[in-house]
PDB file of C-alpha atoms in Angstrom:
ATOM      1  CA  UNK A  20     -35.519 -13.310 -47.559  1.00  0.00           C
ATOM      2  CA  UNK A  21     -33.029 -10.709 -46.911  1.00  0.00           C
ATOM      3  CA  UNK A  22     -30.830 -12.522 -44.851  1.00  0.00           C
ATOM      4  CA  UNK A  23     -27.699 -13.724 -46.799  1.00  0.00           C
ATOM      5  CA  UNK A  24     -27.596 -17.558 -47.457  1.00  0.00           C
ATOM      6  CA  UNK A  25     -24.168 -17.882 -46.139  1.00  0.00           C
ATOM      7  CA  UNK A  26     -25.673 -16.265 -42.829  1.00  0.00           C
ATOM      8  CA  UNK A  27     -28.638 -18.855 -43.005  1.00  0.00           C
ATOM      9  CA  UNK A  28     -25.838 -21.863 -43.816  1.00  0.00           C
ATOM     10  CA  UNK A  29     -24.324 -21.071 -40.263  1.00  0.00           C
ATOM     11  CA  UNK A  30     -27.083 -21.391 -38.039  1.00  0.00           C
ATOM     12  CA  UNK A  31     -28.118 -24.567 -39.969  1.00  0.00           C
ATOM     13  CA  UNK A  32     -24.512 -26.105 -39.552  1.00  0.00           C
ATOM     14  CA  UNK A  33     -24.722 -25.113 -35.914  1.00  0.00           C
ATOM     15  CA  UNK A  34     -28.192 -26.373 -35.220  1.00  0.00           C
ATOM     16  CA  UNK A  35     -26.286 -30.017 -37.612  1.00  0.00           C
ATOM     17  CA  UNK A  36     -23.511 -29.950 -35.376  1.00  0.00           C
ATOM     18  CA  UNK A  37     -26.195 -30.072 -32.162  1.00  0.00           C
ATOM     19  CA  UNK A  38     -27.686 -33.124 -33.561  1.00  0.00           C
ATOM     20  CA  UNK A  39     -24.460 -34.815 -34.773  1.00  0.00           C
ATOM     21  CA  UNK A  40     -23.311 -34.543 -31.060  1.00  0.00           C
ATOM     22  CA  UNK A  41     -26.787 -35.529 -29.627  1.00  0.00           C
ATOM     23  CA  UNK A  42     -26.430 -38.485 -32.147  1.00  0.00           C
ATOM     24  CA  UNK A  43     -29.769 -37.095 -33.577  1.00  0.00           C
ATOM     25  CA  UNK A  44     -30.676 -39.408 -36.784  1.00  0.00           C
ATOM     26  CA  UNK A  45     -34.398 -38.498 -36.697  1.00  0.00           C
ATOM     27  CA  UNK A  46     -35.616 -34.569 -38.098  1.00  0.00           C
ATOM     28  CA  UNK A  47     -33.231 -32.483 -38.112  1.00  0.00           C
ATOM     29  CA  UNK A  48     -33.007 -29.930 -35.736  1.00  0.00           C
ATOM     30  CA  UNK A  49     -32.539 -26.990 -38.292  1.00  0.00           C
ATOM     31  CA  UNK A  50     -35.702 -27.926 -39.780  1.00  0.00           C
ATOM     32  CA  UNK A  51     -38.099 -28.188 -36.682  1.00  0.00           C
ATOM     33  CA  UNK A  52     -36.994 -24.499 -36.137  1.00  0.00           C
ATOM     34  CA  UNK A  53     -37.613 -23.585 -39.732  1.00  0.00           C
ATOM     35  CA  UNK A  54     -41.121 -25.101 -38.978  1.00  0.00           C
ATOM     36  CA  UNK A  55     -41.802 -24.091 -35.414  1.00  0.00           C
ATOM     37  CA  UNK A  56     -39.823 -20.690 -34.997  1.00  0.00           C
ATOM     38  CA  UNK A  57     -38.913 -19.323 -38.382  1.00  0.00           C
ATOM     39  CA  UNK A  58     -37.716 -16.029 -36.989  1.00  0.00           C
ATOM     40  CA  UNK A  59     -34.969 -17.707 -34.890  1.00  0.00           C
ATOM     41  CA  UNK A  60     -32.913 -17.806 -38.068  1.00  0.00           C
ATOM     42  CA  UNK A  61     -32.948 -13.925 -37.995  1.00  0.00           C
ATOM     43  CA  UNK A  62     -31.163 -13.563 -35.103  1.00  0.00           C
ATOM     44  CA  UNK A  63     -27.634 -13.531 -33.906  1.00  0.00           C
ATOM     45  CA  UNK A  64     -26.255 -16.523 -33.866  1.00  0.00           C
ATOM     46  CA  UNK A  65     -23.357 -15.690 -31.199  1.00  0.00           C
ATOM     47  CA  UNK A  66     -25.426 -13.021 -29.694  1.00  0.00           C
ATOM     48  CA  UNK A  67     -28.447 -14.603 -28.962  1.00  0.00           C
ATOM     49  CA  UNK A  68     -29.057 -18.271 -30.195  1.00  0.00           C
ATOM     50  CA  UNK A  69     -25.539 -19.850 -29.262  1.00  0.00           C
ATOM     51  CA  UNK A  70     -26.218 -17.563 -25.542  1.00  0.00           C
ATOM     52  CA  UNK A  71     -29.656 -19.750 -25.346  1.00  0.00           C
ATOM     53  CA  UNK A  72     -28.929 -22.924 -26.503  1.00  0.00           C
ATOM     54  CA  UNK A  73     -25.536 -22.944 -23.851  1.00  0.00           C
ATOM     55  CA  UNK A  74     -27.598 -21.548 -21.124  1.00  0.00           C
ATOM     56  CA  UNK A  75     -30.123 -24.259 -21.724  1.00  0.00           C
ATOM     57  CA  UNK A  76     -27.376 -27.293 -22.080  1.00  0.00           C
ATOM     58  CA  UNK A  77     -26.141 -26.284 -18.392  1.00  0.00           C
ATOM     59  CA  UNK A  78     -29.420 -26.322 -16.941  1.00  0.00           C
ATOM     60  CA  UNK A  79     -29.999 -29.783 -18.464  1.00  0.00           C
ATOM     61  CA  UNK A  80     -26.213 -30.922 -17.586  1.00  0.00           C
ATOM     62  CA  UNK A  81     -25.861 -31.423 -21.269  1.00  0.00           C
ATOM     63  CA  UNK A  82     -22.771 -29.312 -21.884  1.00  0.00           C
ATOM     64  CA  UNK A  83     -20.817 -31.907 -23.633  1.00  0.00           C
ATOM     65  CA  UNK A  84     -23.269 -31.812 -26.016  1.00  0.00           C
ATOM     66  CA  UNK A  85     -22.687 -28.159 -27.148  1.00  0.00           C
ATOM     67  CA  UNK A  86     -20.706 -27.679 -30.280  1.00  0.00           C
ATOM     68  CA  UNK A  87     -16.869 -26.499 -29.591  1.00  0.00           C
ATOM     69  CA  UNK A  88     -16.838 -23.433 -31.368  1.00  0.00           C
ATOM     70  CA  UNK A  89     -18.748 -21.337 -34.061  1.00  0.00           C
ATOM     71  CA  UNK A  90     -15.714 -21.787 -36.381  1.00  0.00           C
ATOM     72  CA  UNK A  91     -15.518 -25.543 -36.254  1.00  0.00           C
ATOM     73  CA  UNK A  92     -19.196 -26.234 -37.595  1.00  0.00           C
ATOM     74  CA  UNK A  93     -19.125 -28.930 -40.561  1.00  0.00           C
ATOM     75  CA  UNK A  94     -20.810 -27.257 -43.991  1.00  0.00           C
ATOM     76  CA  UNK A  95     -22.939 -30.554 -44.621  1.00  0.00           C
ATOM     77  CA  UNK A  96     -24.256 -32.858 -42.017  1.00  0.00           C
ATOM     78  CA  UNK A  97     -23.345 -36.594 -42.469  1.00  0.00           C
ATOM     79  CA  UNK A  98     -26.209 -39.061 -43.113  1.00  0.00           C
ATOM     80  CA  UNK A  99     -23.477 -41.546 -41.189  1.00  0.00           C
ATOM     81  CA  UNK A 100     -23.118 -41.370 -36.694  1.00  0.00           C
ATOM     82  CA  UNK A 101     -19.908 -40.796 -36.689  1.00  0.00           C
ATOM     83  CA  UNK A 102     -17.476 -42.526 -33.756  1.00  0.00           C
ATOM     84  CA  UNK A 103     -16.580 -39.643 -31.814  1.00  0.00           C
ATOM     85  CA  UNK A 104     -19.937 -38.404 -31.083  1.00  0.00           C
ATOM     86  CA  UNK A 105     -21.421 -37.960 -27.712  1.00  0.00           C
ATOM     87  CA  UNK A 106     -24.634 -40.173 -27.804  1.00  0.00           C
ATOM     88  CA  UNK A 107     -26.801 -40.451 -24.921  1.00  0.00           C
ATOM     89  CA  UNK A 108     -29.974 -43.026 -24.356  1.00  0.00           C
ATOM     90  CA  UNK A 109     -31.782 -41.065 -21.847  1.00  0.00           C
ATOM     91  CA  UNK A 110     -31.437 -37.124 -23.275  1.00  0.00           C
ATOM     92  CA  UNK A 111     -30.901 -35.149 -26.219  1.00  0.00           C
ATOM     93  CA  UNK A 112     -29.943 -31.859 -26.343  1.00  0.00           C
ATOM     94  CA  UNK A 113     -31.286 -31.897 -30.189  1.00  0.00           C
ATOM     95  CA  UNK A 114     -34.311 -33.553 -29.462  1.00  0.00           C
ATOM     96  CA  UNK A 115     -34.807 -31.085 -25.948  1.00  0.00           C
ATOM     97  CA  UNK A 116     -34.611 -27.979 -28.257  1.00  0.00           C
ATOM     98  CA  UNK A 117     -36.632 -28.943 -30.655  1.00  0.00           C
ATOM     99  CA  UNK A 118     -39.453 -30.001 -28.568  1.00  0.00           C
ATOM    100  CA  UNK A 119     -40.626 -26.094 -28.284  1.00  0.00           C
ATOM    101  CA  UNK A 120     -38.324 -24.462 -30.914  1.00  0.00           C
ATOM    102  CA  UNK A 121     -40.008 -20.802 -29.952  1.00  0.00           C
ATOM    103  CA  UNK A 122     -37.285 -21.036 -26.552  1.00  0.00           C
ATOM    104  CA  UNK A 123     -34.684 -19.963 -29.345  1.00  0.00           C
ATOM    105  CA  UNK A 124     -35.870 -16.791 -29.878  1.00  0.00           C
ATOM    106  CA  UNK A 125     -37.400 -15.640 -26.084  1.00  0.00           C
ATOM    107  CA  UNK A 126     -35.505 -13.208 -24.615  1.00  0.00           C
ATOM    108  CA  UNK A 127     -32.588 -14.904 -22.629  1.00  0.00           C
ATOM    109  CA  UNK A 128     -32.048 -11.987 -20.078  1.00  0.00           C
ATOM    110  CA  UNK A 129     -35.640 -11.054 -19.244  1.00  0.00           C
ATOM    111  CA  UNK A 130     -37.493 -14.532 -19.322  1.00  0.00           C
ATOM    112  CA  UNK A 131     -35.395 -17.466 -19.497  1.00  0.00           C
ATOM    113  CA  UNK A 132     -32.929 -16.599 -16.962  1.00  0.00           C
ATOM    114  CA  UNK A 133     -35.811 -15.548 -14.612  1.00  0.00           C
ATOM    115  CA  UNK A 134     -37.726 -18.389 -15.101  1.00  0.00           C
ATOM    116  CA  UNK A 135     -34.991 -20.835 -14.013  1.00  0.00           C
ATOM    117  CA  UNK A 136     -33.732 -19.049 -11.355  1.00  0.00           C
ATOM    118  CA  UNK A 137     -37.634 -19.388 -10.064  1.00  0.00           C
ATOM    119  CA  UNK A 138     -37.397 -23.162 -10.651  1.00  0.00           C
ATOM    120  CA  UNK A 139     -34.069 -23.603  -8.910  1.00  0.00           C
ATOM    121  CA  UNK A 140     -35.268 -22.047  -5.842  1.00  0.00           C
ATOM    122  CA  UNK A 141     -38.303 -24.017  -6.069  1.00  0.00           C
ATOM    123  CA  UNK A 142     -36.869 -27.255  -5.923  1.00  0.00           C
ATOM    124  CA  UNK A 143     -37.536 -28.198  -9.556  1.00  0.00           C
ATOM    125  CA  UNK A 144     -33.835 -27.292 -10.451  1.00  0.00           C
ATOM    126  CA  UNK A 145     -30.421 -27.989  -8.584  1.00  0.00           C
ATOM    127  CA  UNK A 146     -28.256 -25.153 -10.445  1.00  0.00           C
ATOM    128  CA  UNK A 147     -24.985 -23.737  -9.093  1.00  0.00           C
ATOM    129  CA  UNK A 148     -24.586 -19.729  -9.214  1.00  0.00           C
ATOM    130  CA  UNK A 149     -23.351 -20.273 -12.707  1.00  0.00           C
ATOM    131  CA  UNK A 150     -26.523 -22.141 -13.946  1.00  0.00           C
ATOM    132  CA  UNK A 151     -24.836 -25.605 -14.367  1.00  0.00           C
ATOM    133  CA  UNK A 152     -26.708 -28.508 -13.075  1.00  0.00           C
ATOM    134  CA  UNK A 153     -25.179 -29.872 -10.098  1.00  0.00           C
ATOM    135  CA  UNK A 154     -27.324 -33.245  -9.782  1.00  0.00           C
ATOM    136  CA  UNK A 155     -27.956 -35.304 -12.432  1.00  0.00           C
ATOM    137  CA  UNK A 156     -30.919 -34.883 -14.809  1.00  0.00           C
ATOM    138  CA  UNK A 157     -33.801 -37.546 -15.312  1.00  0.00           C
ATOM    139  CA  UNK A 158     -36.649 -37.682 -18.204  1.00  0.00           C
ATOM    140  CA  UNK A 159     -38.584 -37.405 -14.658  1.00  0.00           C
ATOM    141  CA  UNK A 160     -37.513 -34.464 -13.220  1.00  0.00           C
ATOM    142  CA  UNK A 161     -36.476 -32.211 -16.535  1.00  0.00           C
ATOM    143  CA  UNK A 162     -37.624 -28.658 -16.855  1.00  0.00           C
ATOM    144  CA  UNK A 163     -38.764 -28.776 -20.355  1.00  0.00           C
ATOM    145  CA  UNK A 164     -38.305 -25.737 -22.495  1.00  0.00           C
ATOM    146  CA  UNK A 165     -42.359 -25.357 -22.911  1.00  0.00           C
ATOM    147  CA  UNK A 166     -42.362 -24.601 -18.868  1.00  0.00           C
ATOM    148  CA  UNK A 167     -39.957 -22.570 -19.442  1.00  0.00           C
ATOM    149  CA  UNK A 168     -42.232 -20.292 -21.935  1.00  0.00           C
ATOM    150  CA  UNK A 169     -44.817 -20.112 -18.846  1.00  0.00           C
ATOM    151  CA  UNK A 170     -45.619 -16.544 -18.336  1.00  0.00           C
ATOM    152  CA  UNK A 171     -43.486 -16.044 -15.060  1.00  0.00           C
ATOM    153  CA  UNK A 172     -45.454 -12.946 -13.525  1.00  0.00           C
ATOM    154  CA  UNK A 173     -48.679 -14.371 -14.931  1.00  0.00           C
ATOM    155  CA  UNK A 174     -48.834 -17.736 -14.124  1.00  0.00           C
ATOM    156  CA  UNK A 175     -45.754 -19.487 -11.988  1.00  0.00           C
ATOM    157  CA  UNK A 176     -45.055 -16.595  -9.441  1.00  0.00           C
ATOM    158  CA  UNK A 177     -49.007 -16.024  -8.833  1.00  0.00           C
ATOM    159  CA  UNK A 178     -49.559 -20.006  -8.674  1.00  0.00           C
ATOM    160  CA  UNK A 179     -46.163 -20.386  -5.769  1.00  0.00           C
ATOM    161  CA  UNK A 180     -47.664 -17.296  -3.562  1.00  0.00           C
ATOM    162  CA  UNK A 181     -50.906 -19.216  -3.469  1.00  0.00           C
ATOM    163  CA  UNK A 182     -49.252 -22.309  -2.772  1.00  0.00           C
ATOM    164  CA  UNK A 183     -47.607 -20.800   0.050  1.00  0.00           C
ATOM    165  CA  UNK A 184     -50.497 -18.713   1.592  1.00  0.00           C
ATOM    166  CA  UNK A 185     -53.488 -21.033   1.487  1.00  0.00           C
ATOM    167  CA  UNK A 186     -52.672 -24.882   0.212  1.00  0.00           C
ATOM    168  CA  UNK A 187     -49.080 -25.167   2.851  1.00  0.00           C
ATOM    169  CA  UNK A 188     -50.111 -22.765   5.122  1.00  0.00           C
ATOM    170  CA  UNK A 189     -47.900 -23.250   8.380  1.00  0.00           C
ATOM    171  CA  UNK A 190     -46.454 -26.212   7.072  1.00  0.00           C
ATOM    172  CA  UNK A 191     -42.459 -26.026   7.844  1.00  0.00           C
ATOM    173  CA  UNK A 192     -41.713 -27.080   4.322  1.00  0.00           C
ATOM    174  CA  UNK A 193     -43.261 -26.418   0.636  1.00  0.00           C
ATOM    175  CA  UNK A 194     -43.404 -29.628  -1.802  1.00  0.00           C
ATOM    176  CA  UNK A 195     -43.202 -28.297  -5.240  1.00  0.00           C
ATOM    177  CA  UNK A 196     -46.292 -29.192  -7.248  1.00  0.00           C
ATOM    178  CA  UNK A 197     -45.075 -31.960 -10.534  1.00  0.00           C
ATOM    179  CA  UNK A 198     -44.192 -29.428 -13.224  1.00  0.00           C
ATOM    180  CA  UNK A 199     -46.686 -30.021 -15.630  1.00  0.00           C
ATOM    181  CA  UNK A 200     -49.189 -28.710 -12.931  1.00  0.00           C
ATOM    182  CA  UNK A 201     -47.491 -25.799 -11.946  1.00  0.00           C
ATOM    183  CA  UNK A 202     -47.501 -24.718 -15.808  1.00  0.00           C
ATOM    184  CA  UNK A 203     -51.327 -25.837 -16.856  1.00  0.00           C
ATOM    185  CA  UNK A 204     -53.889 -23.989 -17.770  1.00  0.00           C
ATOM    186  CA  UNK A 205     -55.467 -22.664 -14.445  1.00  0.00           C
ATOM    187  CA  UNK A 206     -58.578 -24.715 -14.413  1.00  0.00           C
ATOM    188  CA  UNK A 207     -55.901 -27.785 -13.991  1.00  0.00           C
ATOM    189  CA  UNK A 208     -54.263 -25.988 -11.778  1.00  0.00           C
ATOM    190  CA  UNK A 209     -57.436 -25.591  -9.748  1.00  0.00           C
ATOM    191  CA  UNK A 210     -58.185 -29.218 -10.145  1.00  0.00           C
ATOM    192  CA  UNK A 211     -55.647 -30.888  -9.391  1.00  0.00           C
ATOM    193  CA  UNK A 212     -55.328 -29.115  -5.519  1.00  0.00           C
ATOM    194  CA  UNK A 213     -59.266 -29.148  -5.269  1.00  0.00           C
ATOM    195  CA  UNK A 214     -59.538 -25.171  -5.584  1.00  0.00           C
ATOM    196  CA  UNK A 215     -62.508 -23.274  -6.694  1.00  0.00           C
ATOM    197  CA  UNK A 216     -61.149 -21.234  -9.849  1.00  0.00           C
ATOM    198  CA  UNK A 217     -62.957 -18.242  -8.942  1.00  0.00           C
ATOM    199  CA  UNK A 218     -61.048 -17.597  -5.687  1.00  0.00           C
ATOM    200  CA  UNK A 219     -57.580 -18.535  -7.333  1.00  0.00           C
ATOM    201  CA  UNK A 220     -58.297 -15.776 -10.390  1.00  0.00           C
ATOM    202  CA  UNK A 221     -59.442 -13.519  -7.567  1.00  0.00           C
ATOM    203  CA  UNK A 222     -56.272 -14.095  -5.758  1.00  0.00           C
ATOM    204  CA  UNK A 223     -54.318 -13.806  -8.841  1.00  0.00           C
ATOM    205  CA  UNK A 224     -56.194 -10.546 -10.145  1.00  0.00           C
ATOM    206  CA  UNK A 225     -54.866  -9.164  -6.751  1.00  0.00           C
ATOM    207  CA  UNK A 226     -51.411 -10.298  -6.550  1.00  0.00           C
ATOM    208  CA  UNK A 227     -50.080 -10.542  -9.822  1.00  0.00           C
ATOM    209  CA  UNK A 228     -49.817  -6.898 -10.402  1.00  0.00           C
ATOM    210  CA  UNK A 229     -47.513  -6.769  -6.894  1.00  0.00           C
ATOM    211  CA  UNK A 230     -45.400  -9.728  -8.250  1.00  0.00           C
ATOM    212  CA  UNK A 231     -44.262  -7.791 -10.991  1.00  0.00           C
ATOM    213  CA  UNK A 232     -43.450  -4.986  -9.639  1.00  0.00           C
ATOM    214  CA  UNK A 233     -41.695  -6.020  -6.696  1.00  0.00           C
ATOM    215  CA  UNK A 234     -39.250  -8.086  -9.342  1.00  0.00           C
ATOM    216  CA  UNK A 235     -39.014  -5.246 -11.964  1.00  0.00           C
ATOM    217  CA  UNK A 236     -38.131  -2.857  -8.996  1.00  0.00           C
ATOM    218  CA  UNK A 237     -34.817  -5.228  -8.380  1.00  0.00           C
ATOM    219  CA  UNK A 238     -33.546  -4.610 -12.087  1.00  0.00           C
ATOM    220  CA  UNK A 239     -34.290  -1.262 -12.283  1.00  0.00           C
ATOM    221  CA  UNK A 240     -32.003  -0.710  -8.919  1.00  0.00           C
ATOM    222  CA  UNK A 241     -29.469  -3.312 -10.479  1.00  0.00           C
ATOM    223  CA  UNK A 242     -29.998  -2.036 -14.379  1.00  0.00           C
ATOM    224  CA  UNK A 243     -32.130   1.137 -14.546  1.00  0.00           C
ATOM    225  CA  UNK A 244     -34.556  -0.351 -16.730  1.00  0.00           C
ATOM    226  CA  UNK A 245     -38.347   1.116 -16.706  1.00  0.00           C
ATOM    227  CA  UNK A 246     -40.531  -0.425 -14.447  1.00  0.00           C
ATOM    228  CA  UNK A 247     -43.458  -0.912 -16.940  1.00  0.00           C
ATOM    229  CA  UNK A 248     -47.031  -0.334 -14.488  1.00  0.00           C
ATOM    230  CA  UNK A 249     -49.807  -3.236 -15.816  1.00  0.00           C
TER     231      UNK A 249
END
């Protein structure tokens, strides 16, 4: 309520302008994140949503889809496709988004950026060192925004030393569980490679801790940030 509704009009014409160039005809994007993430709309929109939403369209290959530039958003969003859209049949950048709408307001730096760079050098992305897909993206293979909101230290890093140490021990190369697995809840997890859950949350209780650490010790030599002891 105390945000002005000119401020509120911009990040609705920018969220418009993603599903005009999606070729979106179905909800509209600015009203799943009303629904699903209310508190995006109190953020920045060139500090932090624009920064997500770009960051997100590269991993996906779905730059082209991005709107131009801040300034060039339309005030009221046609009910008609218009001809010089971008429409693709096999992904949407609107419909991506607002398939987990709480992406828009995690913190880009700290969780989002990690989290890729964990799924690129797991095999589950092919990113460049700018974060732009550099092999095409199928319905198959797409890092969905809700892994993405996995808990990094919690749940992927623990799951990939595990994975490593006892279920591809000595094997030459590691073949990255399907997504969905590596981001269930852990009794799936368990399940689905035939492990007792008590040893994994044993394992887990024991490593998890280190995995953190190790990582937060990197940024505070690169940033100087707190290493925060759990």
């Amino acid at each position: 309520l105390s945000l002005s509704i000119s401020n509120l009009q911009e990040k609705v014409s920018y969220f418009d302008e993603i599903d005009r160039m999606s070729g979106n005809d179905g909800e509209r994007l600015a009203r799943r994140v009303a629904i699903g993430q209310p508190s995006t709309y109190s953020l920045s929109l060139t500090k932090n949503i624009i920064p997500t939403v770009t960051c997100l369209a590269n991993m996906w290959g779905l730059q082209d889809l991005l709107p131009s530039s801040a300034s060039s958003f339309p005030q009221k969003r046609s009910s008609v496709v218009e001809s010089e859209q971008i429409v693709r049949s096999d992904l949407s950048l609107a419909r991506l988004l607002g398939e987990y709408p709480p992406i828009l307001s995690t913190s880009l730096e700290w969780n989002i950026k990690p989290t890729i760079n964990f799924f690129n050098a797991t095999g589950h992305l092919s990113l460049d060192s700018e974060g732009n897909a550099i092999r095409s993206t199928s319905k198959e293979s797409l890092v969905r925004t809700r892994y993405l909101a996995s808990s990094l230290y919690n749940r992927l890093l623990p799951r990939w030393q595990f994975l490593k140490e006892y279920i591809f021990e000595g094997s030459e190369e590691l073949h990255p569980p399907p997504l969905y697995i590596l981001a269930a809840s852990d009794s799936k997890f368990c399940a689905y490679f035939g492990v007792e859950i008590t040893a994994y949350l044993a394992f887990k209780a024991e490593v998890a801790p280190t995995l953190k650490f190790s990582s937060q010790f990197v940024n505070w030599i690169k940033t100087g940030r707190p290493i925060e002891l759990i």
